XYZ file of C-alpha atoms in Angstrom:
634
model
C 46.651 102.096 91.446
C 45.003 99.947 88.775
C 44.836 96.184 88.843
C 47.311 95.995 85.988
C 49.793 98.179 87.838
C 49.869 96.095 90.980
C 49.735 92.652 89.366
C 53.047 90.864 89.868
C 54.309 87.468 88.815
C 56.514 85.739 91.354
C 58.416 82.491 91.372
C 57.931 79.751 93.932
C 60.936 78.664 95.959
C 62.850 75.827 94.291
C 61.516 73.219 96.710
C 57.932 74.371 96.107
C 58.450 73.778 92.386
C 59.489 70.215 93.176
C 56.407 69.738 95.314
C 54.085 71.046 92.620
C 55.540 68.603 90.121
C 55.048 65.865 92.682
C 51.397 66.843 93.096
C 50.774 67.159 89.374
C 52.018 63.626 88.842
C 49.384 62.286 91.222
C 51.352 61.480 94.319
C 48.157 60.822 96.217
C 46.585 57.414 95.838
C 43.184 58.955 96.683
C 42.441 62.134 94.730
C 39.397 62.912 96.887
C 41.768 64.093 99.625
C 42.065 67.554 98.013
C 38.516 68.450 99.051
C 39.080 67.466 102.658
C 42.240 69.562 102.814
C 40.601 72.682 101.391
C 37.570 72.270 103.669
C 39.889 71.864 106.664
C 41.692 75.076 105.741
C 38.340 76.867 105.473
C 37.278 75.479 108.850
C 40.509 76.730 110.425
C 39.885 80.185 108.951
C 36.413 80.230 110.520
C 37.852 79.190 113.903
C 40.390 82.027 113.726
C 37.651 84.546 112.998
C 35.586 83.275 115.939
C 38.522 83.847 118.256
C 39.447 87.260 116.846
C 35.817 88.381 117.052
C 35.680 87.704 120.802
C 37.407 91.042 121.270
C 36.043 92.773 118.142
C 32.609 91.647 116.984
C 32.772 94.103 114.074
C 35.033 91.623 112.269
C 31.933 89.589 111.427
C 30.791 92.518 109.236
C 27.174 91.659 109.997
C 27.583 87.997 108.958
C 28.275 85.915 112.065
C 26.944 82.635 110.669
C 30.210 81.026 109.655
C 30.103 78.392 106.931
C 31.901 76.686 104.065
C 30.319 76.529 100.625
C 31.111 74.245 97.704
C 30.031 75.027 94.145
C 30.736 73.475 90.761
C 30.243 74.667 87.191
C 30.115 71.929 84.569
C 30.379 74.358 81.668
C 33.460 76.113 83.044
C 34.754 72.830 84.562
C 35.470 74.447 87.934
C 34.981 73.522 91.587
C 35.000 76.299 94.203
C 35.385 76.137 97.981
C 34.606 79.376 99.812
C 34.401 80.474 103.438
C 33.504 83.620 105.348
C 36.365 83.173 107.811
C 39.275 85.394 108.757
C 40.713 85.845 105.242
C 44.252 86.995 104.398
C 46.134 90.154 103.552
C 48.385 90.389 100.482
C 51.473 89.768 102.644
C 49.849 86.744 104.288
C 48.944 85.257 100.912
C 52.511 85.615 99.695
C 53.880 84.200 102.954
C 51.432 81.311 103.368
C 50.877 80.277 99.747
C 54.172 81.244 98.101
C 56.228 79.624 100.853
C 55.441 76.262 102.420
C 56.712 74.200 105.317
C 59.875 76.258 105.502
C 61.330 74.250 108.398
C 60.633 70.867 106.894
C 60.356 70.932 103.109
C 63.887 69.719 102.439
C 63.439 66.964 105.001
C 60.212 66.061 103.217
C 61.973 65.506 99.918
C 64.719 63.511 101.609
C 61.990 61.260 103.011
C 60.520 60.380 99.619
C 61.057 56.779 98.599
C 59.369 56.305 95.265
C 56.661 54.267 96.989
C 53.464 56.131 96.062
C 51.474 54.750 98.993
C 54.100 55.713 101.555
C 54.987 59.048 99.985
C 51.381 60.191 99.823
C 51.176 59.941 103.607
C 53.991 62.455 103.940
C 52.092 65.374 102.421
C 49.954 65.982 105.488
C 52.961 65.430 107.722
C 54.622 68.454 106.133
C 51.651 70.798 106.190
C 51.199 71.325 102.454
C 47.545 70.320 102.034
C 46.600 73.408 99.987
C 48.785 72.174 97.159
C 46.758 68.958 96.911
C 44.480 71.078 94.703
C 46.963 70.572 91.867
C 46.234 66.840 91.864
C 42.985 67.527 90.023
C 43.447 71.103 88.773
C 45.733 72.604 86.151
C 44.987 76.126 87.427
C 44.051 77.336 90.903
C 42.683 80.809 91.696
C 42.482 82.087 95.274
C 40.540 85.246 96.142
C 40.575 86.566 99.696
C 40.098 89.592 101.935
C 41.009 89.963 105.587
C 38.016 90.451 107.891
C 37.799 94.106 108.870
C 39.847 95.346 105.904
C 38.385 97.650 103.193
C 36.880 95.972 100.125
C 39.631 97.341 97.858
C 42.263 95.402 99.843
C 41.106 92.098 98.427
C 43.772 89.882 96.872
C 43.777 87.506 93.914
C 46.369 84.713 93.657
C 46.650 82.477 90.595
C 48.946 79.657 89.525
C 49.050 76.928 86.928
C 51.463 74.915 89.053
C 54.394 75.554 86.731
C 56.829 77.201 89.109
C 55.348 80.694 89.420
C 52.201 82.501 90.487
C 50.590 85.920 90.014
C 49.432 88.190 92.806
C 47.226 91.252 92.373
C 44.785 93.451 94.237
C 41.134 92.713 93.535
C 38.152 94.401 95.143
C 36.143 91.925 97.194
C 32.996 92.804 99.116
C 32.974 89.627 101.244
C 35.609 88.768 103.792
C 37.040 85.263 103.770
C 38.551 83.136 101.024
C 37.400 81.476 97.815
C 39.515 78.829 96.081
C 38.537 77.952 92.510
C 39.961 74.832 90.863
C 40.028 74.594 87.066
C 39.928 70.842 86.612
C 42.333 68.854 84.473
C 41.117 66.713 81.623
C 39.803 63.422 82.949
C 38.690 64.786 86.335
C 35.039 65.310 85.416
C 33.863 63.039 88.248
C 34.269 66.049 90.575
C 31.690 68.014 88.555
C 28.941 65.856 90.023
C 26.929 67.056 93.038
C 26.347 63.557 94.405
C 30.078 62.788 94.232
C 31.052 65.993 96.058
C 28.411 65.400 98.740
C 29.622 61.856 99.324
C 33.237 63.074 99.727
C 32.110 65.686 102.268
C 30.161 63.120 104.290
C 33.056 60.686 104.133
C 35.860 63.006 105.188
C 34.374 66.151 106.738
C 31.037 65.193 108.286
C 32.409 65.889 111.779
C 33.360 69.523 111.150
C 31.386 71.713 113.540
C 30.382 74.416 111.040
C 27.974 73.814 108.162
C 29.306 72.820 104.746
C 26.742 73.951 102.221
C 25.933 73.151 98.600
C 23.148 74.377 96.351
C 20.140 72.113 96.079
C 20.082 70.552 92.664
C 16.764 71.051 90.893
C 15.867 69.545 87.577
C 15.760 71.578 84.391
C 12.675 73.898 84.415
C 9.944 73.024 81.999
C 9.179 75.330 79.134
C 7.593 78.484 80.440
C 8.572 77.838 84.077
C 10.847 80.130 86.077
C 14.110 78.603 87.258
C 13.912 77.469 90.876
C 15.379 79.837 93.458
C 18.805 78.967 94.763
C 18.638 77.155 98.091
C 21.723 76.301 100.107
C 21.568 73.047 102.064
C 23.931 71.709 104.710
C 25.486 68.440 103.566
C 27.416 67.508 106.734
C 26.113 66.754 110.216
C 27.880 69.924 111.490
C 28.154 68.551 115.010
C 31.293 68.372 117.112
C 32.415 64.757 117.169
C 33.922 65.050 120.622
C 30.545 66.074 122.087
C 28.918 62.781 121.062
C 28.797 59.649 123.188
C 31.627 57.243 122.472
C 29.137 54.475 121.696
C 27.770 56.547 118.813
C 31.131 57.059 117.106
C 32.712 54.528 114.775
C 36.434 53.922 114.493
C 36.269 55.330 110.982
C 34.715 58.573 112.267
C 37.367 58.855 114.984
C 40.113 58.357 112.414
C 38.700 60.883 109.970
C 38.416 63.469 112.724
C 42.054 62.867 113.610
C 43.056 63.461 110.008
C 41.086 66.708 110.059
C 42.668 68.138 113.225
C 46.196 66.901 112.490
C 46.365 67.190 108.681
C 47.854 63.707 108.767
C 47.117 61.033 106.183
C 47.711 58.030 108.380
C 45.403 56.727 111.061
C 46.459 57.510 114.640
C 48.333 55.033 116.809
C 46.003 55.470 119.795
C 43.325 57.793 121.184
C 41.570 58.736 124.396
C 38.048 60.225 124.519
C 36.812 61.259 127.927
C 34.460 63.653 129.693
C 35.410 65.047 133.095
C 32.520 66.224 135.259
C 32.359 68.271 138.451
C 33.173 71.896 139.187
C 35.513 72.007 136.192
C 33.762 70.205 133.328
C 35.468 69.512 130.044
C 35.661 66.951 127.246
C 38.845 65.820 125.586
C 39.551 63.794 122.473
C 43.292 63.296 122.125
C 45.367 61.259 119.689
C 48.898 59.892 119.537
C 50.150 59.897 115.904
C 51.748 56.896 114.250
C 54.755 58.889 113.116
C 56.619 61.984 114.234
C 55.404 65.228 112.587
C 58.013 67.236 110.705
C 57.968 70.007 113.328
C 58.539 67.702 116.315
C 61.848 69.399 117.118
C 60.599 72.909 116.364
C 60.042 74.319 119.837
C 58.184 77.343 118.401
C 55.548 75.230 116.685
C 51.992 75.894 117.887
C 50.341 72.907 116.230
C 48.923 70.513 118.761
C 45.786 70.494 120.881
C 42.959 72.939 120.157
C 41.010 74.542 122.981
C 37.266 75.155 122.588
C 34.848 76.730 125.043
C 31.337 75.394 124.506
C 32.345 74.424 120.937
C 33.779 77.883 120.187
C 37.415 77.767 119.134
C 39.708 79.740 121.446
C 43.291 78.847 120.599
C 45.752 76.216 119.464
C 48.775 76.497 121.705
C 50.470 73.328 122.883
C 52.327 75.110 125.711
C 49.082 76.032 127.450
C 47.302 72.727 126.942
C 50.152 70.209 126.889
C 53.702 70.278 128.268
C 56.458 70.459 125.680
C 57.341 66.788 126.059
C 53.821 65.859 124.843
C 53.896 68.253 121.896
C 53.196 65.389 119.487
C 49.659 64.924 120.888
C 46.843 66.114 118.608
C 43.162 66.655 119.318
C 40.696 68.950 121.074
C 39.725 69.960 124.589
C 36.304 71.578 125.045
C 35.535 73.265 128.365
C 32.066 74.109 129.648
C 33.335 76.433 132.375
C 36.093 78.677 130.989
C 34.840 82.249 130.336
C 34.270 82.945 126.633
C 35.434 86.556 126.688
C 38.773 85.800 128.261
C 41.888 87.152 126.519
C 45.026 85.193 125.748
C 46.937 86.930 128.554
C 44.298 86.203 131.189
C 43.883 82.674 129.887
C 47.542 81.944 130.519
C 47.000 82.554 134.237
C 43.614 80.851 134.471
C 43.575 78.260 137.287
C 40.869 76.222 135.596
C 43.052 75.894 132.517
C 45.902 74.607 134.680
C 43.605 71.913 136.076
C 42.435 70.997 132.564
C 46.064 70.758 131.429
C 46.961 68.548 134.383
C 43.978 66.272 133.769
C 44.771 65.991 130.056
C 48.386 65.035 130.811
C 47.208 62.272 133.139
C 44.870 60.939 130.435
C 47.678 60.840 127.872
C 50.070 59.120 130.294
C 47.326 56.621 131.113
C 46.898 55.948 127.398
C 50.646 55.328 127.023
C 50.683 53.079 130.091
C 47.870 51.030 128.581
C 49.840 50.661 125.335
C 53.002 49.682 127.212
C 51.213 47.068 129.329
C 48.738 45.621 126.843
C 50.026 46.401 123.337
C 53.838 46.220 123.534
C 54.271 46.160 119.748
C 52.368 49.448 119.426
C 54.339 50.932 122.296
C 57.599 49.906 120.648
C 56.428 51.720 117.505
C 55.550 54.779 119.603
C 58.883 54.747 121.430
C 60.825 54.602 118.187
C 59.357 57.947 117.085
C 58.693 59.736 120.354
C 60.941 58.163 122.981
C 63.496 60.978 123.005
C 60.721 63.547 123.400
C 59.087 61.642 126.259
C 62.438 61.568 128.069
C 62.188 65.362 128.304
C 59.310 64.793 130.719
C 61.650 63.540 133.436
C 63.312 66.951 133.318
C 60.208 69.122 132.899
C 57.428 67.373 134.818
C 58.444 66.516 138.391
C 54.839 65.784 139.412
C 54.627 62.849 136.966
C 58.255 61.732 137.313
C 57.433 58.248 138.673
C 54.846 57.513 135.964
C 57.203 58.690 133.244
C 60.068 56.596 134.619
C 57.972 53.457 134.147
C 57.394 54.407 130.512
C 61.105 54.762 129.697
C 62.796 52.233 127.449
C 66.541 51.632 127.000
C 69.067 49.484 125.239
C 71.091 47.265 127.571
C 73.761 44.589 127.640
C 70.978 42.042 128.179
C 70.053 42.266 124.499
C 73.017 44.230 123.068
C 70.498 45.574 120.554
C 70.131 49.183 119.479
C 66.358 48.769 119.863
C 65.315 50.433 123.104
C 63.027 47.814 124.620
C 64.241 47.414 128.214
C 62.170 49.080 130.947
C 63.514 49.870 134.396
C 61.134 47.246 135.797
C 62.653 44.693 133.395
C 66.104 45.646 134.697
C 65.060 45.299 138.351
C 63.628 41.870 137.638
C 67.025 40.674 136.349
C 69.232 42.218 139.066
C 71.639 39.827 140.729
C 71.398 38.928 144.402
C 73.276 41.546 146.359
C 73.108 44.163 143.569
C 71.901 47.487 144.947
C 72.412 49.823 141.972
C 71.125 50.283 138.423
C 74.260 50.581 136.298
C 74.495 52.542 133.059
C 77.107 53.729 130.595
C 76.615 56.772 128.362
C 78.243 57.533 125.020
C 77.555 59.551 121.879
C 76.649 56.479 119.816
C 75.239 53.050 120.491
C 78.398 51.384 119.185
C 80.591 53.384 121.561
C 78.334 52.519 124.503
C 78.095 48.819 123.625
C 81.873 48.440 123.213
C 82.903 50.675 126.108
C 85.853 49.202 128.082
C 84.025 50.215 131.263
C 81.657 47.275 130.700
C 84.290 44.529 130.818
C 83.967 43.545 134.483
C 80.161 43.775 134.250
C 80.027 41.460 131.257
C 82.375 39.041 133.036
C 80.119 38.924 136.107
C 76.874 38.924 134.091
C 75.655 42.244 135.512
C 73.277 44.095 133.178
C 74.177 47.671 132.209
C 71.912 50.187 130.455
C 73.436 51.551 127.225
C 72.595 55.250 126.874
C 73.376 56.934 123.576
C 70.633 59.564 123.042
C 71.912 63.074 123.655
C 69.167 63.772 126.154
C 70.265 60.790 128.264
C 73.018 62.824 129.912
C 70.401 65.273 131.202
C 67.972 62.458 131.995
C 70.274 60.674 134.475
C 70.913 64.006 136.177
C 67.212 64.125 137.125
C 66.444 60.412 137.437
C 68.894 59.562 140.212
C 66.964 56.561 141.584
C 64.140 54.209 140.747
C 62.182 52.064 143.205
C 64.803 52.710 145.873
C 67.747 51.731 143.628
C 70.204 54.496 142.730
C 71.417 54.901 139.155
C 75.208 54.621 138.890
C 77.445 55.398 135.921
C 80.102 52.725 135.354
C 82.448 55.475 134.130
C 82.347 57.808 137.130
C 83.965 57.661 140.560
C 85.214 54.573 142.390
C 83.566 51.349 141.314
C 82.169 49.550 144.344
C 80.410 46.320 143.471
C 79.650 45.722 147.147
C 78.420 42.177 147.769
C 79.036 41.311 144.111
C 82.822 41.318 144.759
C 84.180 38.460 146.888
C 86.588 38.860 149.797
C 89.325 37.132 147.804
C 88.964 39.663 144.982
C 89.157 42.556 147.423
C 92.325 41.190 149.046
C 93.936 40.654 145.644
C 93.049 44.214 144.607
C 94.711 45.638 147.738
C 97.913 43.671 147.084
C 98.064 44.810 143.453
C 97.470 48.406 144.494
C 100.601 48.340 146.628
C 102.634 46.515 143.953
C 101.755 48.967 141.148
C 101.827 52.154 143.210
C 105.261 53.226 141.814
C 104.049 52.731 138.216
C 100.909 54.768 138.947
C 103.000 57.624 140.295
C 105.349 57.494 137.303
C 102.409 57.593 134.857
C 100.775 60.434 136.737
C 103.967 62.470 136.404
C 104.322 61.663 132.687
C 100.667 62.579 132.000
C 100.246 65.391 134.501
C 98.968 67.741 131.754
C 96.202 65.307 130.767
C 95.048 63.446 133.905
C 94.301 64.340 137.504
C 95.256 60.933 138.880
C 96.340 57.413 137.898
C 95.146 54.361 139.806
C 94.541 50.660 139.426
C 91.174 49.412 138.278
C 89.127 46.259 138.558
C 86.692 47.465 135.853
C 88.832 46.064 133.034
C 89.505 42.529 131.916
C 90.750 42.975 128.327
C 91.685 46.660 127.883
C 94.890 48.161 129.308
C 93.329 51.404 130.545
C 90.210 53.583 130.660
C 89.271 57.111 131.613
C 86.727 57.952 134.276
C 85.239 61.155 135.664
C 85.057 62.248 139.267
C 81.914 61.264 141.177
C 80.683 64.859 141.020
C 80.713 67.274 138.115
C 79.802 66.727 134.486
C 80.668 63.506 132.683
C 83.122 63.297 129.801
C 80.264 62.548 127.379
C 78.452 65.684 128.532
C 81.654 67.707 128.085
C 81.926 66.562 124.468
C 78.248 67.298 123.766
C 78.552 70.806 125.180
C 81.751 71.522 123.268
C 80.130 70.313 120.052
C 77.283 72.763 120.726
C 79.831 75.577 121.014
C 79.481 76.067 124.760
C 82.383 76.859 127.056
C 83.087 73.954 129.388
C 85.176 74.368 132.549
C 88.414 72.458 132.088
C 88.650 69.197 134.007
C 91.078 66.313 133.861
C 89.927 62.688 133.900
C 91.330 59.884 136.026
C 93.324 57.205 134.182
C 92.677 53.702 135.484
C 95.101 50.930 134.472
C 94.582 47.182 134.293
C 97.412 45.402 136.175
C 96.687 42.137 134.348
C 97.309 43.547 130.865
C 100.610 42.867 129.065
C 101.124 46.512 128.095
C 100.876 47.605 131.757
C 103.347 44.879 132.740
C 105.717 46.138 130.007
C 105.403 49.698 131.261
C 106.280 48.545 134.763
C 109.693 47.341 133.563
C 110.446 50.174 131.105
C 113.559 52.039 132.230
C 114.077 54.442 129.303
C 112.240 57.679 130.110
C 111.576 58.773 126.492
C 110.086 55.405 125.534
C 108.072 55.334 128.771
C 106.584 58.755 128.023
C 105.656 57.702 124.482
C 104.003 54.527 125.785
C 102.151 56.502 128.445
C 100.918 59.005 125.840
C 99.751 56.246 123.496
C 98.009 54.513 126.431
C 96.105 57.716 127.270
C 95.136 58.404 123.644
C 93.853 54.842 123.231
C 91.661 55.319 126.300
C 90.256 58.517 124.777
C 89.442 56.734 121.505
C 87.926 53.727 123.296
C 85.303 55.903 124.980
C 84.343 57.580 121.672
C 86.336 60.789 122.164
C 88.543 62.702 119.736
C 92.269 63.276 120.078
C 93.588 66.807 120.467
C 96.631 65.933 118.305
C 95.962 62.878 116.096
C 99.203 63.400 114.139
C 101.309 63.173 117.331
C 99.504 59.950 118.304
C 100.245 58.375 114.899
C 103.892 59.502 115.041
C 104.460 57.980 118.488
C 102.623 54.777 117.615
C 104.647 54.341 114.415
C 107.869 54.893 116.355
C 106.957 52.213 118.875
C 105.991 49.769 116.111
C 109.295 50.363 114.285
C 111.258 49.682 117.462
C 109.448 46.378 117.883
C 110.107 45.382 114.267
């Protein structure tokens, strides 16, 4: 098949077209970023070849000295970045270049604000660094061949950034990838060797493979032969993590983070440590300032990279970090793991388990330091990653106590949606005689804050945690106590305030229970299809009734969450608790007409459902009965 026969022109996805236009109109505040992104991609390709060649050295094709090379041609006005890394097949080019950030592109565009400074930081967050080439280029050509593939299986990709691209076969003797940028008018500053070298040293000096450029010789004198081409390394080509901390500047740390994470913001915090002994390793780990777009993608493999004696092995967050720390970025370099180990063997490697455990402890220590010494930074961290960290209470029993101290909640102490209250804060404000940590859960903060179950607690000044994150229902199933104090839902089982309730209150409650027993029985009969029992309550001060769950079994909030997710939930009836001091309950006690009583009972139950944030099974029937009762009053 000739080149002409297999050349095809394809259109980008609609969202990619939008992104290209965004790039072309100079979204980035710093145009130099394009070079860092393309070098980082080349470095990743070299790392992948190193790993693949562990089991098949022939993939090097006799050229095992991996490198990145940068060239420029003033006459043609082009800049080229090439590598001898893993390369791509035709299908991989179409998949990786023609489609971008499939799980997050739409979210990316929804995040745009029109603020150039803020928006430019989002590009790295959504993994579209290759397209930064269009900031300075009006045409980009990519030539590549997969290592180990025949020369005739090379591929050429070309686009002018106008919504489509061409793809064709092109014979290529070298494996790896070459990206050639045809510069726009006005971008001649990137046709200068000194400028390109300074960008490399600024952004990519820490990359562990050499970045090479041709030595620039002056014009030969008349009669002299042109000087031979000599490639020189323009970066330090040393692994940053292997250096002593005292030798590394904050700027170097931050630039390395941007390299490994493809993020455009500086990190929130970092930890750099070397562990010595029988299992020696170095780690350099970062906590980002913002949540990456794939935070909720459980199949994402971006995270912490594993090296063995500076040789890249894999990037798999499951093996190096638990899922609840999947936002952590950085590297771990071991001196003791065997180099020729396969992925399958590595999964069972005991040394790797110890490295993983040690890395988790370092990250938790970093978060503890933020929480104790930099509360503003920790508040920023919790806003983005709090829900993910809560997963740790479910997944990581060994670190359960440390994680519990890092939790933050909303509570009735502040009545703010900001989750700033720690369990230690709560314990410090507990009333004398209080032996439980009380909480209420709902599907929104407003529903939790205004829950009728809180009325007696607000009256007595007892703090209650307000839980409204979906994961909270699972969290309290695993975190049943803290520092010897059990966690108790205010909407489940009998409410026993113990020493917080006086003897006079208890005696009054017993008398009312006997007085309203007939009404409770009558209501139970009228609502037998909806409730399992009706009883008096001392939870309420202003509301006529509320619904509670049995002490054991799933809560009503959990039932609603599971039903929303399409799961079958075993049917269970709540308990209706009535407030004997409310006028509506007093009216019900004297109602003699059965039909009116049943309507009032039904409206009472439906109001209790709405008050806890639930949905009515038959809203029209509720409105009809309520209108009938209002008309009778008028």
